[in-house]
Coordinates of C-alpha atoms and ligand atoms in Angstrom, one line a residue:
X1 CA 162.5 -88.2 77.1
X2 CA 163.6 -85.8 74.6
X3 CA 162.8 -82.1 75.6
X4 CA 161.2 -80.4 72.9
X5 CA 160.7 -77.2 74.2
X6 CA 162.5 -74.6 72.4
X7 CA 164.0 -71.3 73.4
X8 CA 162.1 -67.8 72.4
X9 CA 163.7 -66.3 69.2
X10 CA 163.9 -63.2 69.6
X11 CA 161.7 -62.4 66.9
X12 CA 158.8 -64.7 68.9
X13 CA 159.8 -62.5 72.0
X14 CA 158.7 -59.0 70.4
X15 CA 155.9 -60.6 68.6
X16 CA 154.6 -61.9 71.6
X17 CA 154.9 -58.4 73.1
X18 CA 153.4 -56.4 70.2
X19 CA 150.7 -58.4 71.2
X20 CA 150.8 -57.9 75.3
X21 CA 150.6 -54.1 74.7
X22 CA 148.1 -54.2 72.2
X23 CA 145.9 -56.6 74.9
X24 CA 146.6 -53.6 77.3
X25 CA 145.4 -51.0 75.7
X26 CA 142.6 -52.9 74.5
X27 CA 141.8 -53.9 78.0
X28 CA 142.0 -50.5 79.4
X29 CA 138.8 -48.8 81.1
X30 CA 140.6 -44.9 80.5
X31 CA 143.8 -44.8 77.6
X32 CA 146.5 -45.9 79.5
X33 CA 150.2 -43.9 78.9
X34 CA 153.0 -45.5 78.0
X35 CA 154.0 -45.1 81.6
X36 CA 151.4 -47.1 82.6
X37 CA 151.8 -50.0 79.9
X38 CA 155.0 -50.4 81.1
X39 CA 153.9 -50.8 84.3
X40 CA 151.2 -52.7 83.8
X41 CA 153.3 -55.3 82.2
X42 CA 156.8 -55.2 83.4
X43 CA 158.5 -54.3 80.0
X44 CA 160.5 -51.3 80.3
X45 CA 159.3 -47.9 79.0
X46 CA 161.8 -48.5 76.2
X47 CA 160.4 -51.4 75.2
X48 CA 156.9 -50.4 75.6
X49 CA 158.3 -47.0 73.4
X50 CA 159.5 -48.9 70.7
X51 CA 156.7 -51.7 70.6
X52 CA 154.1 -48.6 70.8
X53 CA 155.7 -47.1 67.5
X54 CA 155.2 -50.4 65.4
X55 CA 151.7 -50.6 66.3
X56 CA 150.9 -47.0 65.6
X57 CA 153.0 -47.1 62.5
X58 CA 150.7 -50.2 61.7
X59 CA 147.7 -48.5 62.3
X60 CA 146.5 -50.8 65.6
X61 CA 147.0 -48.3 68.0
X62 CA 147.0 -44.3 68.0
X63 CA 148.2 -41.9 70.5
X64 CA 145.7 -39.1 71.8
X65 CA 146.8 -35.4 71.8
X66 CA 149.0 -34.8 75.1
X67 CA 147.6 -33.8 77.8
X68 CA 148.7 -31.7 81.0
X69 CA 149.4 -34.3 83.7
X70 CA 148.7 -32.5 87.4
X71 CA 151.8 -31.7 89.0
X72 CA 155.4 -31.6 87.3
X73 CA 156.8 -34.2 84.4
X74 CA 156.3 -34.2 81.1
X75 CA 152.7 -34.8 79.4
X76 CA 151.4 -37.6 79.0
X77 CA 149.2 -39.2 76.2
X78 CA 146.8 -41.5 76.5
X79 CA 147.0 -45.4 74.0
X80 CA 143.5 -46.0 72.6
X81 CA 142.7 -48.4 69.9
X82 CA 142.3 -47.8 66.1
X83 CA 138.6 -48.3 64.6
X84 CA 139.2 -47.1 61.3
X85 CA 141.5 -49.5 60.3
X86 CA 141.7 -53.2 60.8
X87 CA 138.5 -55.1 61.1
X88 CA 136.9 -58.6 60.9
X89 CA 134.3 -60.2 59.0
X90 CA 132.0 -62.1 60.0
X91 CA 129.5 -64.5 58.1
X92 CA 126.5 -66.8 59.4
X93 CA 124.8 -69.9 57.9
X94 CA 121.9 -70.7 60.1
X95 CA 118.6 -72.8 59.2
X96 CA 116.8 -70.1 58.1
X97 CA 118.9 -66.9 57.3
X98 CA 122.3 -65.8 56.0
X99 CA 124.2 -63.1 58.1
X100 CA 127.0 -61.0 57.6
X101 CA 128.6 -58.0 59.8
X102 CA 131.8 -55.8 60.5
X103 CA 133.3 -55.3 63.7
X104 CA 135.9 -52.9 64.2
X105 CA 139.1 -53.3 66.5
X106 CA 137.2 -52.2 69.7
X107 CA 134.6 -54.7 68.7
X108 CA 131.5 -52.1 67.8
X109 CA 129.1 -53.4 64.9
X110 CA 129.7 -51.3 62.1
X111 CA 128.0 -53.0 59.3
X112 CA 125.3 -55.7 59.4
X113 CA 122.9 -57.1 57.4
X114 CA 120.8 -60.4 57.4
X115 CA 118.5 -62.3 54.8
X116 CA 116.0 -64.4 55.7
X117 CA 115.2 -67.6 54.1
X118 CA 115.2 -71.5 54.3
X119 CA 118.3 -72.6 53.5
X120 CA 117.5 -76.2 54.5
X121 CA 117.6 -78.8 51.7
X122 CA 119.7 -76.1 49.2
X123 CA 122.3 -77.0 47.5
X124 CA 125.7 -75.7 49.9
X125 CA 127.4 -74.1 46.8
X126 CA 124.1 -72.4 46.3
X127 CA 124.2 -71.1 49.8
X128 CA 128.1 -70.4 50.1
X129 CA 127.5 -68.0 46.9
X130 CA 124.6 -66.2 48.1
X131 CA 126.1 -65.5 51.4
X132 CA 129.5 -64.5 49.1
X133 CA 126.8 -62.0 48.1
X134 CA 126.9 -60.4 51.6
X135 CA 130.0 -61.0 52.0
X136 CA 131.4 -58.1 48.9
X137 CA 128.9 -55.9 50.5
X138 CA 129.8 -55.9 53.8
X139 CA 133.1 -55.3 52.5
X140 CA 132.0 -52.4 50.4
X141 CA 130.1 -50.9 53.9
X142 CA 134.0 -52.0 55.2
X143 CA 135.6 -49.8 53.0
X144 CA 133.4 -46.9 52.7
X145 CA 134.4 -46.7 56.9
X146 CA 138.3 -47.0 55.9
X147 CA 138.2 -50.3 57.4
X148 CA 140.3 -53.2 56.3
X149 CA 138.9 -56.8 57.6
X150 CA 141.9 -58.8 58.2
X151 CA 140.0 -62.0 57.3
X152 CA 136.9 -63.5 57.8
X153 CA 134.9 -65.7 60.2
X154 CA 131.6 -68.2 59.0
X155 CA 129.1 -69.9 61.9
X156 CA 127.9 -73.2 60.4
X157 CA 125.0 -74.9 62.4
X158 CA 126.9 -78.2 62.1
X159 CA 129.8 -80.4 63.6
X160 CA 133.3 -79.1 61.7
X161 CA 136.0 -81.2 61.1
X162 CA 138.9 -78.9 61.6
X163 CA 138.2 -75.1 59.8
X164 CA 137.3 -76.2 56.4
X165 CA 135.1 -79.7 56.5
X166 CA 131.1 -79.7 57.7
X167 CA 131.4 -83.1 58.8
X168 CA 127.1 -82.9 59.2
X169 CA 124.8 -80.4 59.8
X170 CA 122.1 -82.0 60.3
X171 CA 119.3 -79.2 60.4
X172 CA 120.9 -77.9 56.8
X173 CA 120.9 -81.3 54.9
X174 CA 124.6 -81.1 54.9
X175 CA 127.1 -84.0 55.1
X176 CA 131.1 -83.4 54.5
X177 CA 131.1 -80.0 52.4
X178 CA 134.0 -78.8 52.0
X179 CA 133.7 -74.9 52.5
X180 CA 135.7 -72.5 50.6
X181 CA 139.3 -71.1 51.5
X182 CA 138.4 -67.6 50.7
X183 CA 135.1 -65.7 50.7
X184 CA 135.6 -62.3 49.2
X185 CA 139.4 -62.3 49.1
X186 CA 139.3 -63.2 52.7
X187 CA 140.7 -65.9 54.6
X188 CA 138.1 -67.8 55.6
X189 CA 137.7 -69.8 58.7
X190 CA 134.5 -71.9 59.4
X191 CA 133.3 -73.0 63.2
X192 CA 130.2 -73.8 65.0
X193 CA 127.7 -71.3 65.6
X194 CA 127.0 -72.2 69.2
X195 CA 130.8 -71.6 69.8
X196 CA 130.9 -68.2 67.9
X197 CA 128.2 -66.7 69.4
X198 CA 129.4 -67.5 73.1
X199 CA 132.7 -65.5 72.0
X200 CA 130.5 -62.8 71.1
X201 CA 128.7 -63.0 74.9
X202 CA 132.1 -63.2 75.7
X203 CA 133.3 -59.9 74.4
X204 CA 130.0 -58.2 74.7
X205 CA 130.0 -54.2 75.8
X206 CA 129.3 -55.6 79.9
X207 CA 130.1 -59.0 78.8
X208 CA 129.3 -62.0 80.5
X209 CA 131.5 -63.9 83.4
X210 CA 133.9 -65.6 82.5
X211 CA 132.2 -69.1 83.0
X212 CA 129.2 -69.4 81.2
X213 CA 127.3 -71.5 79.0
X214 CA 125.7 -70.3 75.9
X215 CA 122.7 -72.6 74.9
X216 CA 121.6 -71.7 71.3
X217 CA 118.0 -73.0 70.1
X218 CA 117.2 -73.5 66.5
X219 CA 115.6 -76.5 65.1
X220 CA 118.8 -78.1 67.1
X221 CA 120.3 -77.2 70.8
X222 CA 123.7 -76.6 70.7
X223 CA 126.2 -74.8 73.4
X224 CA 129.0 -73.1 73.6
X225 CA 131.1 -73.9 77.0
X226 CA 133.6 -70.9 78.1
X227 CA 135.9 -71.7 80.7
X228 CA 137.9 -69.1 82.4
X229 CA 137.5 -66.4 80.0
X230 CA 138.3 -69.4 76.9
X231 CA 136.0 -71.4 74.6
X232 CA 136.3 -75.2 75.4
X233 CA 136.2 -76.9 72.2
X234 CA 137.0 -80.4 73.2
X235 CA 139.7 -82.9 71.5
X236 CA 138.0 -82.3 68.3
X237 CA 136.0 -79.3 68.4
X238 CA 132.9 -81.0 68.9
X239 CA 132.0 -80.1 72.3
X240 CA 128.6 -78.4 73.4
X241 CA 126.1 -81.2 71.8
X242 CA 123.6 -80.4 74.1
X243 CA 121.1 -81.0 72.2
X244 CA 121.9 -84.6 72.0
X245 CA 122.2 -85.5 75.8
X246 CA 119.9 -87.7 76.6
X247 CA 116.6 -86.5 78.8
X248 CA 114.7 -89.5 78.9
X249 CA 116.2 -92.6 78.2
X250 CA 113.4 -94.4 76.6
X251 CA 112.0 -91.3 75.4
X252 CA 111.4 -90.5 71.5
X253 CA 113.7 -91.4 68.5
X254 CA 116.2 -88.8 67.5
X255 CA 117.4 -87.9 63.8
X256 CA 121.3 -88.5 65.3
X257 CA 120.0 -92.4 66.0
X258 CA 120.4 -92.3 69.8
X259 CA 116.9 -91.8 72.0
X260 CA 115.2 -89.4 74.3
X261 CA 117.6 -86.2 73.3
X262 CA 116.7 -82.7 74.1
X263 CA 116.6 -81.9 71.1
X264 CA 113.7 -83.8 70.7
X265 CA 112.0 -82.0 73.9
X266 CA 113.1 -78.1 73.7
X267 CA 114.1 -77.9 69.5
X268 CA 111.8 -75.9 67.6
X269 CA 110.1 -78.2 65.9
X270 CA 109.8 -80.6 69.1
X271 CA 108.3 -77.6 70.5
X272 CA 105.6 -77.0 67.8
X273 CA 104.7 -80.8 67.4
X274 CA 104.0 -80.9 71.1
X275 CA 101.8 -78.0 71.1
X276 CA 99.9 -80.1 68.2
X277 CA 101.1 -77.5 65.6
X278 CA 102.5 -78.5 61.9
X279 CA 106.1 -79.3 62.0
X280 CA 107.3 -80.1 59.2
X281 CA 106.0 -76.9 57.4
X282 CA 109.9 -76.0 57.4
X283 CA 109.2 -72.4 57.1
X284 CA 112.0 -70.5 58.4
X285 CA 109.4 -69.4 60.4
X286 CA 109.1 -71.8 63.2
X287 CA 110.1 -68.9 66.1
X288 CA 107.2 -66.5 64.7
X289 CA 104.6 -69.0 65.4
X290 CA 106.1 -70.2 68.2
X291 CA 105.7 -66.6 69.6
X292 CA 102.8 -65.3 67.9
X293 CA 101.1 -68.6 69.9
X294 CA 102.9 -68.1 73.0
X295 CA 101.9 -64.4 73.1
X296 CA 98.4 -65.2 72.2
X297 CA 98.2 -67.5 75.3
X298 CA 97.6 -70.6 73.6
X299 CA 97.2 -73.2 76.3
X300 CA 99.2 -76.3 74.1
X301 CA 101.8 -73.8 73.4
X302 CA 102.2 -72.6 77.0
X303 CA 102.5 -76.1 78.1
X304 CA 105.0 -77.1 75.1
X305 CA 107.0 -74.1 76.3
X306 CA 106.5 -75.3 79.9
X307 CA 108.1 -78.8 79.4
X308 CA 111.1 -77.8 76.9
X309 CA 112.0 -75.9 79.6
X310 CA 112.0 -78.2 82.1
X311 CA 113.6 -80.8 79.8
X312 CA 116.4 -78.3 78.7
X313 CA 116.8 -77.3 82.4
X314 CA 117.9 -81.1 83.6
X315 CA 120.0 -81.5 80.5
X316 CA 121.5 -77.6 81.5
X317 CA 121.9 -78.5 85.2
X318 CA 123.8 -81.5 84.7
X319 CA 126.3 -79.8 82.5
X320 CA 126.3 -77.1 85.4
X321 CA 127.1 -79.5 87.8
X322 CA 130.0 -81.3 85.8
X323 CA 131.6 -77.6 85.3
X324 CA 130.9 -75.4 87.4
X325 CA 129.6 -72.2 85.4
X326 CA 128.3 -68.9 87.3
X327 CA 125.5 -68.3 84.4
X328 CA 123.4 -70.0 81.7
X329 CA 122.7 -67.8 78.8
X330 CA 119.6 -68.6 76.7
X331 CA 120.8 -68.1 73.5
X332 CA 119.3 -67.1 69.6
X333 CA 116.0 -68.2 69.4
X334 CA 115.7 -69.0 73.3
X335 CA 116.6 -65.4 73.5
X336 CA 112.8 -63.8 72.4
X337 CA 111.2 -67.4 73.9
X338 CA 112.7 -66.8 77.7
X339 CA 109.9 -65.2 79.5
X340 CA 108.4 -68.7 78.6
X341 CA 111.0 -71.0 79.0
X342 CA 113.4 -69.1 82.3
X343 CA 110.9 -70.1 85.0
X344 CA 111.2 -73.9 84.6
X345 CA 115.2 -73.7 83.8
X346 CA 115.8 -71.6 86.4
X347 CA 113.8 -74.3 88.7
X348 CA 115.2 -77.6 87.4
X349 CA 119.0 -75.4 87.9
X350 CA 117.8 -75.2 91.4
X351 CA 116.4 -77.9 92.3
X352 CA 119.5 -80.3 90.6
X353 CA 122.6 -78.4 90.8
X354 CA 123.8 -79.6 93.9
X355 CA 125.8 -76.4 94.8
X356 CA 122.8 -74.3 93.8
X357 CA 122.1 -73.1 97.5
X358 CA 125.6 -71.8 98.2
X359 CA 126.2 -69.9 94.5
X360 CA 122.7 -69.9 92.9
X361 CA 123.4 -70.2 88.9
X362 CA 122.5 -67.0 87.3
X363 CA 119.9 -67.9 83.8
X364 CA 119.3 -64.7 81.3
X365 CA 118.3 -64.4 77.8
X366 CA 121.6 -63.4 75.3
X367 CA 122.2 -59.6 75.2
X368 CA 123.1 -60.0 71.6
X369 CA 119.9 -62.5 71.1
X370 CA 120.4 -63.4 67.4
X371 CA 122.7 -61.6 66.7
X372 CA 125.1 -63.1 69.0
X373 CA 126.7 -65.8 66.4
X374 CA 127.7 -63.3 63.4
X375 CA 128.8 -60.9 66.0
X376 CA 131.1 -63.5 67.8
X377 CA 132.1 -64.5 64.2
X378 CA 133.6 -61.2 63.4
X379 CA 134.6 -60.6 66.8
X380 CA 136.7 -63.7 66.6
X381 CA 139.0 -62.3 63.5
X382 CA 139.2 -59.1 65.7
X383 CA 140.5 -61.1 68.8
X384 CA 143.2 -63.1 66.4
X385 CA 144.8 -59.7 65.7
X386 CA 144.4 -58.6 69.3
X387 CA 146.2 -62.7 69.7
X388 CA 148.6 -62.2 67.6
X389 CA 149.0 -58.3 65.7
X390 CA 152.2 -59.8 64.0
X391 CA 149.9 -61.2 61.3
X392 CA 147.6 -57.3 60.6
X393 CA 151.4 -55.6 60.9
X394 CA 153.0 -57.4 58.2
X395 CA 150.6 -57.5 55.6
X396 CA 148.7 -54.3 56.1
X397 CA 151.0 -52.1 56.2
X398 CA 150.9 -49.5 53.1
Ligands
ZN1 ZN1 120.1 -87.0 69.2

C-alpha cells in the first residue's frame, strides 16, 4: 500500500486558516473580536492577528470602530464581513424563464432580475446569449454597488456531466451542450437546478435544518438531498431524480423510457392532463393555470392536485425513509401549489415513514419559492470564497 497522503505545506496550512477565520466571522450571531476568533478556533491571537490583516487588506473582512469593553483591557473591535466588495453571480436556465442575481458576501440579494419565456425547443446558443444578456447587467447593478463577483454560478434543469456538459435536459430539448467557460468575463460553473436551489434553502436568512430535501416541480420533479449541512451529489452528480422513481409500476409511459414515474403523476403537465386541461400548449404558463384553476375551485383540478400529491408523497416518504431527513421542502413551482398539494404529502409521510411517530417529518413550501435556485446559484460562488478565500485574495487585490 503506498501512502499517498501528504504533509500540509505551509502555504496549505495558512490558506486553510484564512479560510477558518473567514467561516468564523461569517458564522457569527454578534462580530466576534479577535480574542474570540482565537478562541473559537484554537489558533493563537497571533495567528488569528496576522490572518485577520490579510483578509482586511483583501477586502473580505473589516474591523468595526473599537469599542469600550466593560471593565479593564484594552478595546475591543468587533470582525464583520465585507458586502461591498466580493460577490457571486448567479444565472438560471429553467423551462420557462431566464434568471440572474447578485449576492453579496453575507449572502443578501442585491441585484435580481428575471425574464419570462419558453425557452423549450430554442436553440441553447440562443438561450446562453440571451441569458449573457442578464448576465452584463447584473454586473453593471454589481458594479454600480462596488461589488466584484468573483465568478459565476448557472442552474440548468438537466443531468450535467461534470461543470461544463448538459448530458440531457429533457424538459429544454437539450442533449450534450456544451456550456460556455465564461459568461460575462466570469468563470462559469454549470449545475442542477434542484441542487442549487437546496444550497440556497440551505443558506437562507433562518435557513433550513441541516437534513432536508428540496423537491423542485417544473414540467420535471427533481431534488436536491442535503446531508449534514452538505449537498449529496452522488458518484456522478446525478442524484435527486425524483422525478423518475417509479410510483406505479405498471403505471403510464415516461419520456426517460422507464414506466409509472412521478413525474408523470405530480409534473406540471401530468398535472394539467389529469384535470382534462391542454398540455401540450407549452406556454410557460402551465403554473398560472394551474393556480388560476386551483383557486377557482375547479373540481378536476382539485382532484389532479389531490393525487400528485399523494403520488409525490410515497415517492418523498420512501426517500425519507432511506435517509433520514428532518424536513421536506416543497420547492419552485410546488412552492405557490402547497396549500393544495401539503395535505396529501404530509399524510402519505405519515402514514409510510416508518419512524414518522417518534420524529414526525416536517413538510413546508420553500421560503425562497422561485427564487430559491438563482439565489443558491450565486450563493454558491459566495460560499467557494467563504471555502477557500485564497482564490478572491489573490486575484482581487488592487
Ligand atoms: Zn421517467
Amino acid at each position: 500500500v503506498v501512502i499517498r497522503d501528504a504533509p500540509i505545506r505551509q502555504q496549505s496550512l495558512r490558506e486553510h486558516n484564512l479560510g477558518l477565520v473567514l467561516r468564523r466571522v461569517a458564522g457569527s450571531a454578534t462580530p466576534p473580536s479577535r480574542a474570540d476568533v482565537a478562541a473559537s478556533t484554537g489558533l493563537t491571537k497571533a495567528t488569528v492577528s496576522s490572518l485577520v490583516e490579510e483578509l482586511v487588506a483583501g477586502q473580505l473582512v473589516a474591523e468595526l470602530d473599537p469599542t469600550r469593553r466593560s471593565g479593564a483591557g484594552r478595546p475591543a473591535t468587533g470582525l464583520v464581513l465585507r458586502t461591498d466588495a466580493a460577490a457571486g453571480l448567479g444565472l438560471e436556465i429553467n423551462v420557462d424563464y431566464l434568471a440572474a442575481c447578485v449576492v453579496d458576501l453575507a449572502g443578501t440579494v442585491r441585484h435580481r432580475e428575471r425574464q419570462r419565456g419558453d425557452q423549450r425547443g430554442r436553440p441553447p446558443a440562443e438561450v446562453i446569449a440571451s441569458v449573457s444578456v442578464l448576465a452584463d447587467r447584473a454586473l453593471a447593478a454589481a458594479a454600480r454597488a462596488g461589488l466584484t463577483p468573483a465568478g459565476a454560478a448557472m442552474a440548468v434543469a438537466g443531468i450535467m456531466h461534470g461543470e461544463r456538459l448538459v448530458r440531457l435536459g429533457p424538459n429544454l430539448g437539450w442533449r450534450e451542450t456544451e456550456m460556455p467557460e465564461t459568461i460575462a468575463g466570469l468563470p462559469l460553473r454549470v449545475d442542477n437546478e434542484a441542487n442549487l436551489a437546496a444550497l440556497g434553502e440551505l443558506h437562507a436568512p433562518g435557513g433550513a435544518d441541516r437534513n432536508f430535501l428540496y423537491i423542485s416541480g417544473e414540467i420535471g420533479v427533481g431534488a436536491g438531498i442535503v446531508l449534514d449541512g452538505r449537498l449529496f451529489r452522488g458518484s456522478h452528480g446525478w442524484s435527486g431524480e425524483l422525478g423518475h422513481v417509479t410510483v406505479d409500476p405498471a403505471g403510464l409511459p415516461c419520456r426517460c423510457g422507464s414506466r409509472g414515474c412521478l413525474e408523470q403523476y405530480a409534473g406540471q403537465e401530468a398535472i394539467l392532463r389529469a384535470a382534462g386541461q391542454n398540455a401540450d400548449a407549452r406556454d410557460g404558463d402551465e403554473v398560472a393555470r394551474i393556480l388560476a384553476l386551483a383557486n377557482g375551485a375547479d373540481p378536476a383540478m382539485l382532484a389532479a392536485l389531490r393525487d400528485a400529491g399523494t403520488a409525490l408523497g410515497v415517492a418523498v416518504a420512501g426517500m425519507v425513509n432511506m435517509l433520514d431527513v428532518g424536513t421536506v421542502i416543497l420547492g419552485n413551482s410546488y412552492a405557490p401549489l402547497s396549500p393544495w398539494l401539503i395535505d396529501e404529502v404530509e399524510r402519505e409521510v405519515r402514514e409510510r415513514v416508518i419512524t414518522a411517530d417518534w420524529s414526525p417529518v416536517s413538510v413546508r413550501p420553500s421560503a425562497l419559492a422561485a427564487e430559491a435556485t438563482v439565489v443558491g446559484a450565486a450563493g454558491s460562488v459566495v460560499l467557494e470564497i467563504l471555502e477557500n478565500p485564497t482564490g478572491w485574495l489573490s486575484s482581487a487585490i488592487p
